[in-house]
Tab-separated table of N, CA and C in Angstrom:
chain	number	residue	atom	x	y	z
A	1	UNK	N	3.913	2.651	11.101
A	1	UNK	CA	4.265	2.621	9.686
A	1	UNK	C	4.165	3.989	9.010
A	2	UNK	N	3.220	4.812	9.786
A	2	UNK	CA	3.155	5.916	8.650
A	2	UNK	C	4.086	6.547	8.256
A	3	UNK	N	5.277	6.906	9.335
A	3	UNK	CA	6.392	7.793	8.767
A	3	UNK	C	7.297	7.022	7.997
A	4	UNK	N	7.154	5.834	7.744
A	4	UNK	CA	8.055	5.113	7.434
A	4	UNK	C	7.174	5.176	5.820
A	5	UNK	N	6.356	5.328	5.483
A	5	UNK	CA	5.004	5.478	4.764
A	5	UNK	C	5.445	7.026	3.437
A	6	UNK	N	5.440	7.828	4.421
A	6	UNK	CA	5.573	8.806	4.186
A	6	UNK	C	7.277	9.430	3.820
A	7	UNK	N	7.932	8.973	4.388
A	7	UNK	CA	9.653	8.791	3.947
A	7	UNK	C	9.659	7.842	2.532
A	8	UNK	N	8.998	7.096	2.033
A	8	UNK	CA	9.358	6.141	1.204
A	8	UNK	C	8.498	6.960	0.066
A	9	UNK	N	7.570	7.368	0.297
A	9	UNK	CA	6.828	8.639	-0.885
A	9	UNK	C	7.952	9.537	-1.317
A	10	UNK	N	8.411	9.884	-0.369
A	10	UNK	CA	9.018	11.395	-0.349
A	10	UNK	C	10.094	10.585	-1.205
A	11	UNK	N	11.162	9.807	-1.160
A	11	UNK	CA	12.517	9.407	-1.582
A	11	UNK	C	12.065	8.517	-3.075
A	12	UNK	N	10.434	8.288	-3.400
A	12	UNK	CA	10.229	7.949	-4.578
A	12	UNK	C	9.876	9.065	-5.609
A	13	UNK	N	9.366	9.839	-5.169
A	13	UNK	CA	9.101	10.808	-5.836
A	13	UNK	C	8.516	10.793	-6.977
A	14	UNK	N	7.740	10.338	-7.131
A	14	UNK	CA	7.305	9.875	-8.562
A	14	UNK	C	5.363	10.356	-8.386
A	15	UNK	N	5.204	11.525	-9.426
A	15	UNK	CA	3.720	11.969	-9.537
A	15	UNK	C	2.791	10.572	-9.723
A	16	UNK	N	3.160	9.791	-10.736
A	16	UNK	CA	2.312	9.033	-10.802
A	16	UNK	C	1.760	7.705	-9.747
A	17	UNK	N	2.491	8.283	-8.678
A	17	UNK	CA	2.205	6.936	-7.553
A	17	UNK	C	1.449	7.803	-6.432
A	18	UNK	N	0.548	7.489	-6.029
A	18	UNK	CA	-0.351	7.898	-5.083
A	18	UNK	C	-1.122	7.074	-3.830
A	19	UNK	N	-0.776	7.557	-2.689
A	19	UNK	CA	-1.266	6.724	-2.227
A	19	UNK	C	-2.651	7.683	-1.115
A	20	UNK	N	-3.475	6.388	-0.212
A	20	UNK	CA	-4.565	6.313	-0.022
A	20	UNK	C	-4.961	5.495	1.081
A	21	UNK	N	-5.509	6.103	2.302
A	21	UNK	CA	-5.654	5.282	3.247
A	21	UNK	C	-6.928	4.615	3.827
A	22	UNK	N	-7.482	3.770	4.203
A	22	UNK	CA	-8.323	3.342	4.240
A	22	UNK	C	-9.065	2.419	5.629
A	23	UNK	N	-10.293	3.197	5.898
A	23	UNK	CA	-10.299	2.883	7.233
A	23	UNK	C	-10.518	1.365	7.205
A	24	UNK	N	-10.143	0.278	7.792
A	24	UNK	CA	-10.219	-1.115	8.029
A	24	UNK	C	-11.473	-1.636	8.411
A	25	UNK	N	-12.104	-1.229	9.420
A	25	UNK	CA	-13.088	-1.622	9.649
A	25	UNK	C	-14.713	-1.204	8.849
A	26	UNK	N	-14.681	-0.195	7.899
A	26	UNK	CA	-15.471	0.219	7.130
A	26	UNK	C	-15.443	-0.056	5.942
A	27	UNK	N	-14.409	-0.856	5.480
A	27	UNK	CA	-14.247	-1.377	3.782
A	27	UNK	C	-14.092	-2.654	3.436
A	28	UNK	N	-15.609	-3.308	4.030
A	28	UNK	CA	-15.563	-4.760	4.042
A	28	UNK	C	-15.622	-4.865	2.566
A	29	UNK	N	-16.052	-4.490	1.342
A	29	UNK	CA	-15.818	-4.713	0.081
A	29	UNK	C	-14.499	-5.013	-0.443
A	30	UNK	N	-13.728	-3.314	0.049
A	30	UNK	CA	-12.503	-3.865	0.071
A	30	UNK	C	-11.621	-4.759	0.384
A	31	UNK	N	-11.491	-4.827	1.353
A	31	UNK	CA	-11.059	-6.281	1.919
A	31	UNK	C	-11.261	-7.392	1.408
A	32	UNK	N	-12.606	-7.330	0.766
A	32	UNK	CA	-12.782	-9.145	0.146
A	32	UNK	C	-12.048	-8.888	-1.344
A	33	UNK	N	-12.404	-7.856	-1.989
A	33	UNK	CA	-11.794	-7.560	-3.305
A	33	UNK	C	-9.766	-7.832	-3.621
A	34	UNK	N	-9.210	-7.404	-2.231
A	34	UNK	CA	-7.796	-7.504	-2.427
A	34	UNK	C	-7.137	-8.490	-1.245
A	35	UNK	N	-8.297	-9.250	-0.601
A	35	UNK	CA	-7.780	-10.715	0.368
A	35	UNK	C	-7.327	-10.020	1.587
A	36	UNK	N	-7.627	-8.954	2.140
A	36	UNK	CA	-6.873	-8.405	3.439
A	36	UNK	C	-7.279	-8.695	4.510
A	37	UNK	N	-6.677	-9.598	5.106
A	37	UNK	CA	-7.422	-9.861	6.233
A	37	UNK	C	-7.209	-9.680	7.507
A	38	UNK	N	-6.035	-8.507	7.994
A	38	UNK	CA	-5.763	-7.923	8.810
A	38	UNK	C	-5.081	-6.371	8.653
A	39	UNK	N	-4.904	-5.490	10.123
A	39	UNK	CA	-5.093	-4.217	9.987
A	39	UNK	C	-3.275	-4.154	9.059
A	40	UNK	N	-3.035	-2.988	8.800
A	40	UNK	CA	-1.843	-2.724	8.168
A	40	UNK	C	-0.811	-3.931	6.673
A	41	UNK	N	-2.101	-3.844	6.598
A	41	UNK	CA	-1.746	-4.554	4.965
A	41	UNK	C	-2.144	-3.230	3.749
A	42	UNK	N	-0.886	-3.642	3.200
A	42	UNK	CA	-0.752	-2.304	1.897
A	42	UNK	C	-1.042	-3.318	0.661
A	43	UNK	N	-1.383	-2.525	-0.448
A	43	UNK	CA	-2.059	-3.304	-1.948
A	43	UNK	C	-2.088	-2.003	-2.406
A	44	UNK	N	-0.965	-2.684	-3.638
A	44	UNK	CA	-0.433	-1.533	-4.749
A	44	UNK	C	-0.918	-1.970	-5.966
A	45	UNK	N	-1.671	-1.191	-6.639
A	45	UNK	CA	-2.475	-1.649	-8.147
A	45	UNK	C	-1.884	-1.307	-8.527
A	46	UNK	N	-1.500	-2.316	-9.746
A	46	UNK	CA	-0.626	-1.316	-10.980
A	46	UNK	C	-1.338	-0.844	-12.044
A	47	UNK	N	-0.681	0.389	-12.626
A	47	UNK	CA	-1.236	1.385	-13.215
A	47	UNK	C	-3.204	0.935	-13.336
A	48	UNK	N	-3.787	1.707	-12.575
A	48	UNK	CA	-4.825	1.325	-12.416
A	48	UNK	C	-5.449	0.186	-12.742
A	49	UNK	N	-4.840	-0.845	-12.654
A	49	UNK	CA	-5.630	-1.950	-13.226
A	49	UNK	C	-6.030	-2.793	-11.731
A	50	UNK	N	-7.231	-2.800	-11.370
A	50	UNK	CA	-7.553	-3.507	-10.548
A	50	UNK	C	-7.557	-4.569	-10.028
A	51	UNK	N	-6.918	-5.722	-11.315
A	51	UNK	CA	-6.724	-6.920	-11.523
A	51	UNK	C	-5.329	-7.369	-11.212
A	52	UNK	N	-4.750	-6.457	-11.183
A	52	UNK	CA	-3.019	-6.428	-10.766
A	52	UNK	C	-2.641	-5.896	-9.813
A	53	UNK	N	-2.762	-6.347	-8.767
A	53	UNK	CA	-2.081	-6.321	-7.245
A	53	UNK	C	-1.446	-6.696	-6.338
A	54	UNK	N	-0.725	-5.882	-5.599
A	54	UNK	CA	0.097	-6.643	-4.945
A	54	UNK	C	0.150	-6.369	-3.351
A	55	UNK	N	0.247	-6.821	-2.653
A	55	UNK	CA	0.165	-7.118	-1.262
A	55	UNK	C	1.539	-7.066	-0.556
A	56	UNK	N	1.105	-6.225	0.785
A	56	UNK	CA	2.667	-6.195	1.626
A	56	UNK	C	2.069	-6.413	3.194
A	57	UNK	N	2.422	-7.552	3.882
A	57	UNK	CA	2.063	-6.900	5.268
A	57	UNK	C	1.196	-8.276	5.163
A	58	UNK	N	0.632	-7.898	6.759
A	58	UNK	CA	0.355	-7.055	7.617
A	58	UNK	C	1.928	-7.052	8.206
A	59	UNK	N	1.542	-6.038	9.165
A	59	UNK	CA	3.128	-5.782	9.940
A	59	UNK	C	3.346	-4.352	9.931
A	60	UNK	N	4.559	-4.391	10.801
A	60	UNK	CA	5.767	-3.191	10.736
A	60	UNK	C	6.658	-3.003	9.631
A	61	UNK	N	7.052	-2.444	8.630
A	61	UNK	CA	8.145	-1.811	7.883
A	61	UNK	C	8.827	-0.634	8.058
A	62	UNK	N	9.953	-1.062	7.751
A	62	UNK	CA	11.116	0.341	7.490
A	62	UNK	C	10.706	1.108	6.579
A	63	UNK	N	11.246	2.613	5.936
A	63	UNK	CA	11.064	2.682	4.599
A	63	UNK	C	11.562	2.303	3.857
A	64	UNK	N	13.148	1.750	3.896
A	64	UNK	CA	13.204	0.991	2.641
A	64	UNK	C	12.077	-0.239	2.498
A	65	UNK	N	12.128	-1.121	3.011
A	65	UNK	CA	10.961	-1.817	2.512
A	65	UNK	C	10.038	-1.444	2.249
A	66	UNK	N	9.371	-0.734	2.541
A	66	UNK	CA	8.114	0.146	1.729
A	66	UNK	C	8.327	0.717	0.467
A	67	UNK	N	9.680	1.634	0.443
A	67	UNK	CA	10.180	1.692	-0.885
A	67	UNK	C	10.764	0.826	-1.971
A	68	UNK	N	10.777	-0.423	-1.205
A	68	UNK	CA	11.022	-1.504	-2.460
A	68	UNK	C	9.684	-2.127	-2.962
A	69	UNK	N	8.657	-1.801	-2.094
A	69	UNK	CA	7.353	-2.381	-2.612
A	69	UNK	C	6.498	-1.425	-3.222
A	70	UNK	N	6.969	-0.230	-3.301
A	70	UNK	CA	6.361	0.910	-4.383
A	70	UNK	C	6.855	0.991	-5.091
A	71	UNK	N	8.324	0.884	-5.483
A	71	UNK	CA	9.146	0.595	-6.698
A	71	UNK	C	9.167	-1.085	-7.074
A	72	UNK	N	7.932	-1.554	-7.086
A	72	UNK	CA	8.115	-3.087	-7.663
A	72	UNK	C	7.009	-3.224	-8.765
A	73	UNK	N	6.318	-2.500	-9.012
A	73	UNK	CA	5.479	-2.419	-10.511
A	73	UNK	C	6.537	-1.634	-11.610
């Protein structure tokens, strides 16, 4: 996924979207906080609100699909 990750950044271009990776097996908080319950699941907060999230995955993606799920807030 990453280049596919990293192509969908690049073609959004947008400062205010940032992303952040996170090791799986060390962020059991995390995980319970955004329901992830396997490796390669993405969760996009919108504009920092912690309470508003959204979930992609687990799985393989293209970049367009990645870029339709960063352009969906």
């Amino acid at each position: 996924n990453k280049p596919h990750i990293k192509t969908a950044f690049q073609q959004l271009n947008d400062e205010n979207v940032v992303g952040f990776q996170v090791n799986y097996d060390d962020s059991q908080a995390l995980k319970k906080q955004f329901g992830v319950t396997m490796q390669s699941t993405f969760v996009l907060i919108e504009k920092g609100d912690m309470a508003k999230f959204k979930k992609l995955g687990p799985g393989q993606f293209d970049a367009d699909t990645f870029l339709t799920f960063l352009q969906s807030v």
